mmCIF file of N, CA and C in Angstrom:
data_model
loop_
_atom_site.group_PDB
_atom_site.id
_atom_site.type_symbol
_atom_site.label_atom_id
_atom_site.label_comp_id
_atom_site.label_asym_id
_atom_site.label_seq_id
_atom_site.Cartn_x
_atom_site.Cartn_y
_atom_site.Cartn_z
ATOM 1 N N MET A 108 89.251 110.347 105.782
ATOM 2 C CA MET A 108 88.309 110.293 104.687
ATOM 3 C C MET A 108 87.207 109.291 105.047
ATOM 4 N N ALA A 109 85.989 109.710 104.939
ATOM 5 C CA ALA A 109 84.838 108.850 105.246
ATOM 6 C C ALA A 109 84.630 107.830 104.134
ATOM 7 N N ARG A 110 84.224 106.665 104.548
ATOM 8 C CA ARG A 110 83.947 105.585 103.601
ATOM 9 C C ARG A 110 82.569 105.804 102.988
ATOM 10 N N LYS A 111 82.465 105.646 101.694
ATOM 11 C CA LYS A 111 81.175 105.796 101.026
ATOM 12 C C LYS A 111 80.349 104.538 101.254
ATOM 13 N N ARG A 112 79.123 104.730 101.713
ATOM 14 C CA ARG A 112 78.245 103.608 101.985
ATOM 15 C C ARG A 112 77.486 103.211 100.730
ATOM 16 N N LYS A 113 77.135 101.936 100.675
ATOM 17 C CA LYS A 113 76.358 101.411 99.559
ATOM 18 C C LYS A 113 74.998 101.008 100.092
ATOM 19 N N ASN A 114 74.081 101.934 100.120
ATOM 20 C CA ASN A 114 72.741 101.684 100.626
ATOM 21 C C ASN A 114 71.854 101.270 99.459
ATOM 22 N N THR A 115 71.510 100.006 99.424
ATOM 23 C CA THR A 115 70.659 99.504 98.354
ATOM 24 C C THR A 115 69.304 99.052 98.888
ATOM 25 N N THR A 116 68.957 99.492 100.111
ATOM 26 C CA THR A 116 67.722 99.039 100.752
ATOM 27 C C THR A 116 66.492 99.807 100.306
ATOM 28 N N GLY A 117 66.690 100.988 99.787
ATOM 29 C CA GLY A 117 65.550 101.825 99.454
ATOM 30 C C GLY A 117 65.144 102.720 100.617
ATOM 31 N N LEU A 118 65.760 102.513 101.785
ATOM 32 C CA LEU A 118 65.491 103.358 102.953
ATOM 33 C C LEU A 118 66.479 104.515 102.956
ATOM 34 N N PRO A 119 66.054 105.663 103.438
ATOM 35 C CA PRO A 119 66.983 106.791 103.539
ATOM 36 C C PRO A 119 68.104 106.476 104.536
ATOM 37 N N ASP A 120 69.290 107.021 104.307
ATOM 38 C CA ASP A 120 70.421 106.802 105.206
ATOM 39 C C ASP A 120 70.094 107.199 106.633
ATOM 40 N N SER A 121 69.309 108.246 106.815
ATOM 41 C CA SER A 121 68.977 108.696 108.165
ATOM 42 C C SER A 121 68.190 107.626 108.931
ATOM 43 N N GLU A 122 67.305 106.909 108.242
ATOM 44 C CA GLU A 122 66.557 105.832 108.891
ATOM 45 C C GLU A 122 67.466 104.658 109.230
ATOM 46 N N LEU A 123 68.360 104.314 108.327
ATOM 47 C CA LEU A 123 69.304 103.231 108.602
ATOM 48 C C LEU A 123 70.208 103.589 109.772
ATOM 49 N N ASP A 124 70.640 104.834 109.846
ATOM 50 C CA ASP A 124 71.466 105.291 110.964
ATOM 51 C C ASP A 124 70.704 105.163 112.287
ATOM 52 N N SER A 125 69.434 105.513 112.277
ATOM 53 C CA SER A 125 68.620 105.396 113.488
ATOM 54 C C SER A 125 68.488 103.943 113.930
ATOM 55 N N ILE A 126 68.257 103.056 112.987
ATOM 56 C CA ILE A 126 68.149 101.628 113.302
ATOM 57 C C ILE A 126 69.480 101.126 113.870
ATOM 58 N N ALA A 127 70.580 101.535 113.255
ATOM 59 C CA ALA A 127 71.905 101.107 113.717
ATOM 60 C C ALA A 127 72.164 101.584 115.135
ATOM 61 N N ARG A 128 71.783 102.818 115.448
ATOM 62 C CA ARG A 128 71.977 103.339 116.805
ATOM 63 C C ARG A 128 71.191 102.539 117.833
ATOM 64 N N VAL A 129 69.999 102.125 117.477
ATOM 65 C CA VAL A 129 69.157 101.348 118.385
ATOM 66 C C VAL A 129 69.762 99.964 118.619
ATOM 67 N N LEU A 130 70.241 99.327 117.560
ATOM 68 C CA LEU A 130 70.741 97.960 117.657
ATOM 69 C C LEU A 130 72.164 97.850 118.203
ATOM 70 N N TYR A 131 72.963 98.891 118.049
ATOM 71 C CA TYR A 131 74.386 98.819 118.380
ATOM 72 C C TYR A 131 74.654 98.351 119.807
ATOM 73 N N SER A 132 74.004 98.970 120.784
ATOM 74 C CA SER A 132 74.280 98.604 122.180
ATOM 75 C C SER A 132 73.856 97.166 122.472
ATOM 76 N N SER A 133 72.759 96.719 121.876
ATOM 77 C CA SER A 133 72.311 95.342 122.074
ATOM 78 C C SER A 133 73.286 94.348 121.451
ATOM 79 N N ILE A 134 73.807 94.684 120.301
ATOM 80 C CA ILE A 134 74.775 93.803 119.631
ATOM 81 C C ILE A 134 76.048 93.699 120.461
ATOM 82 N N ILE A 135 76.544 94.827 120.952
ATOM 83 C CA ILE A 135 77.755 94.825 121.774
ATOM 84 C C ILE A 135 77.523 94.022 123.047
ATOM 85 N N GLU A 136 76.371 94.223 123.683
ATOM 86 C CA GLU A 136 76.040 93.487 124.907
ATOM 87 C C GLU A 136 76.015 91.981 124.636
ATOM 88 N N TYR A 137 75.393 91.578 123.534
ATOM 89 C CA TYR A 137 75.330 90.161 123.163
ATOM 90 C C TYR A 137 76.729 89.597 122.902
ATOM 91 N N CYS A 138 77.530 90.333 122.150
ATOM 92 C CA CYS A 138 78.873 89.850 121.815
ATOM 93 C C CYS A 138 79.755 89.685 123.052
ATOM 94 N N ASN A 139 79.517 90.481 124.068
ATOM 95 C CA ASN A 139 80.295 90.399 125.301
ATOM 96 C C ASN A 139 79.724 89.405 126.301
ATOM 97 N N SER A 140 78.539 88.861 126.031
ATOM 98 C CA SER A 140 77.917 87.896 126.941
ATOM 99 C C SER A 140 78.526 86.514 126.749
ATOM 100 N N GLU A 141 78.319 85.648 127.734
ATOM 101 C CA GLU A 141 78.810 84.278 127.634
ATOM 102 C C GLU A 141 78.191 83.557 126.427
ATOM 103 N N LYS A 142 76.888 83.762 126.214
ATOM 104 C CA LYS A 142 76.224 83.118 125.075
ATOM 105 C C LYS A 142 76.806 83.623 123.761
ATOM 106 N N GLY A 143 77.032 84.917 123.665
ATOM 107 C CA GLY A 143 77.610 85.495 122.456
ATOM 108 C C GLY A 143 78.998 84.946 122.180
ATOM 109 N N LYS A 144 79.798 84.826 123.224
ATOM 110 C CA LYS A 144 81.149 84.289 123.064
ATOM 111 C C LYS A 144 81.094 82.819 122.654
ATOM 112 N N LYS A 145 80.159 82.072 123.244
ATOM 113 C CA LYS A 145 79.999 80.660 122.899
ATOM 114 C C LYS A 145 79.557 80.526 121.444
ATOM 115 N N ASP A 146 78.556 81.311 121.046
ATOM 116 C CA ASP A 146 78.065 81.269 119.669
ATOM 117 C C ASP A 146 79.168 81.634 118.673
ATOM 118 N N TYR A 147 79.977 82.630 119.026
ATOM 119 C CA TYR A 147 81.064 83.045 118.143
ATOM 120 C C TYR A 147 82.099 81.928 118.006
ATOM 121 N N ALA A 148 82.429 81.275 119.124
ATOM 122 C CA ALA A 148 83.382 80.167 119.074
ATOM 123 C C ALA A 148 82.843 79.032 118.201
ATOM 124 N N GLU A 149 81.547 78.748 118.314
ATOM 125 C CA GLU A 149 80.934 77.722 117.469
ATOM 126 C C GLU A 149 80.985 78.128 116.001
ATOM 127 N N TRP A 150 80.706 79.396 115.731
ATOM 128 C CA TRP A 150 80.749 79.897 114.353
ATOM 129 C C TRP A 150 82.162 79.755 113.782
ATOM 130 N N GLN A 151 83.172 80.122 114.582
ATOM 131 C CA GLN A 151 84.550 79.995 114.124
ATOM 132 C C GLN A 151 84.895 78.540 113.827
ATOM 133 N N LYS A 152 84.479 77.648 114.719
ATOM 134 C CA LYS A 152 84.751 76.224 114.537
ATOM 135 C C LYS A 152 84.101 75.719 113.245
ATOM 136 N N GLN A 153 82.829 76.102 113.018
ATOM 137 C CA GLN A 153 82.122 75.682 111.807
ATOM 138 C C GLN A 153 82.765 76.280 110.564
ATOM 139 N N ARG A 154 83.178 77.521 110.655
ATOM 140 C CA ARG A 154 83.823 78.185 109.515
ATOM 141 C C ARG A 154 85.134 77.489 109.163
ATOM 142 N N GLN A 155 85.924 77.153 110.165
ATOM 143 C CA GLN A 155 87.174 76.443 109.911
ATOM 144 C C GLN A 155 86.911 75.091 109.263
ATOM 145 N N PHE A 156 85.888 74.401 109.735
ATOM 146 C CA PHE A 156 85.507 73.121 109.136
ATOM 147 C C PHE A 156 85.132 73.321 107.674
ATOM 148 N N ASN A 157 84.311 74.348 107.405
ATOM 149 C CA ASN A 157 83.884 74.625 106.032
ATOM 150 C C ASN A 157 85.061 74.996 105.136
ATOM 151 N N ILE A 158 85.974 75.793 105.656
ATOM 152 C CA ILE A 158 87.149 76.179 104.872
ATOM 153 C C ILE A 158 87.973 74.936 104.558
ATOM 154 N N LYS A 159 88.153 74.104 105.564
ATOM 155 C CA LYS A 159 88.935 72.890 105.386
ATOM 156 C C LYS A 159 88.305 71.993 104.331
ATOM 157 N N ASN A 160 86.981 71.945 104.312
ATOM 158 C CA ASN A 160 86.268 71.093 103.375
ATOM 159 C C ASN A 160 85.737 71.829 102.152
ATOM 160 N N GLN A 161 86.017 73.134 102.071
ATOM 161 C CA GLN A 161 85.593 73.958 100.942
ATOM 162 C C GLN A 161 84.109 73.865 100.639
ATOM 163 N N LYS A 162 83.276 74.014 101.695
ATOM 164 C CA LYS A 162 81.821 73.958 101.530
ATOM 165 C C LYS A 162 81.215 75.268 102.002
ATOM 166 N N ASN A 163 80.454 75.904 101.151
ATOM 167 C CA ASN A 163 79.640 77.068 101.519
ATOM 168 C C ASN A 163 80.386 78.064 102.398
ATOM 169 N N VAL A 164 81.543 78.486 102.017
ATOM 170 C CA VAL A 164 82.300 79.442 102.798
ATOM 171 C C VAL A 164 81.825 80.844 102.448
ATOM 172 N N ALA A 165 81.280 81.528 103.449
ATOM 173 C CA ALA A 165 80.805 82.893 103.237
ATOM 174 C C ALA A 165 82.007 83.828 103.228
ATOM 175 N N PRO A 166 82.059 84.758 102.287
ATOM 176 C CA PRO A 166 83.183 85.710 102.254
ATOM 177 C C PRO A 166 83.112 86.639 103.450
ATOM 178 N N LEU A 167 84.263 87.066 103.914
ATOM 179 C CA LEU A 167 84.313 87.997 105.056
ATOM 180 C C LEU A 167 83.983 89.385 104.642
#
């Protein structure tokens, strides 16, 4: 069963799909790069700090 999307941007789904297709490979490449891995580790560290201190914790 397909998940129903909540598009509140005002853009047609077809345009959002096109943008996602363009960005997807770049996002994957970044996430697999050393910089992406470093940034993610920093984000995790900051998130754990925020959770521990209950400050500005963004929901997952």
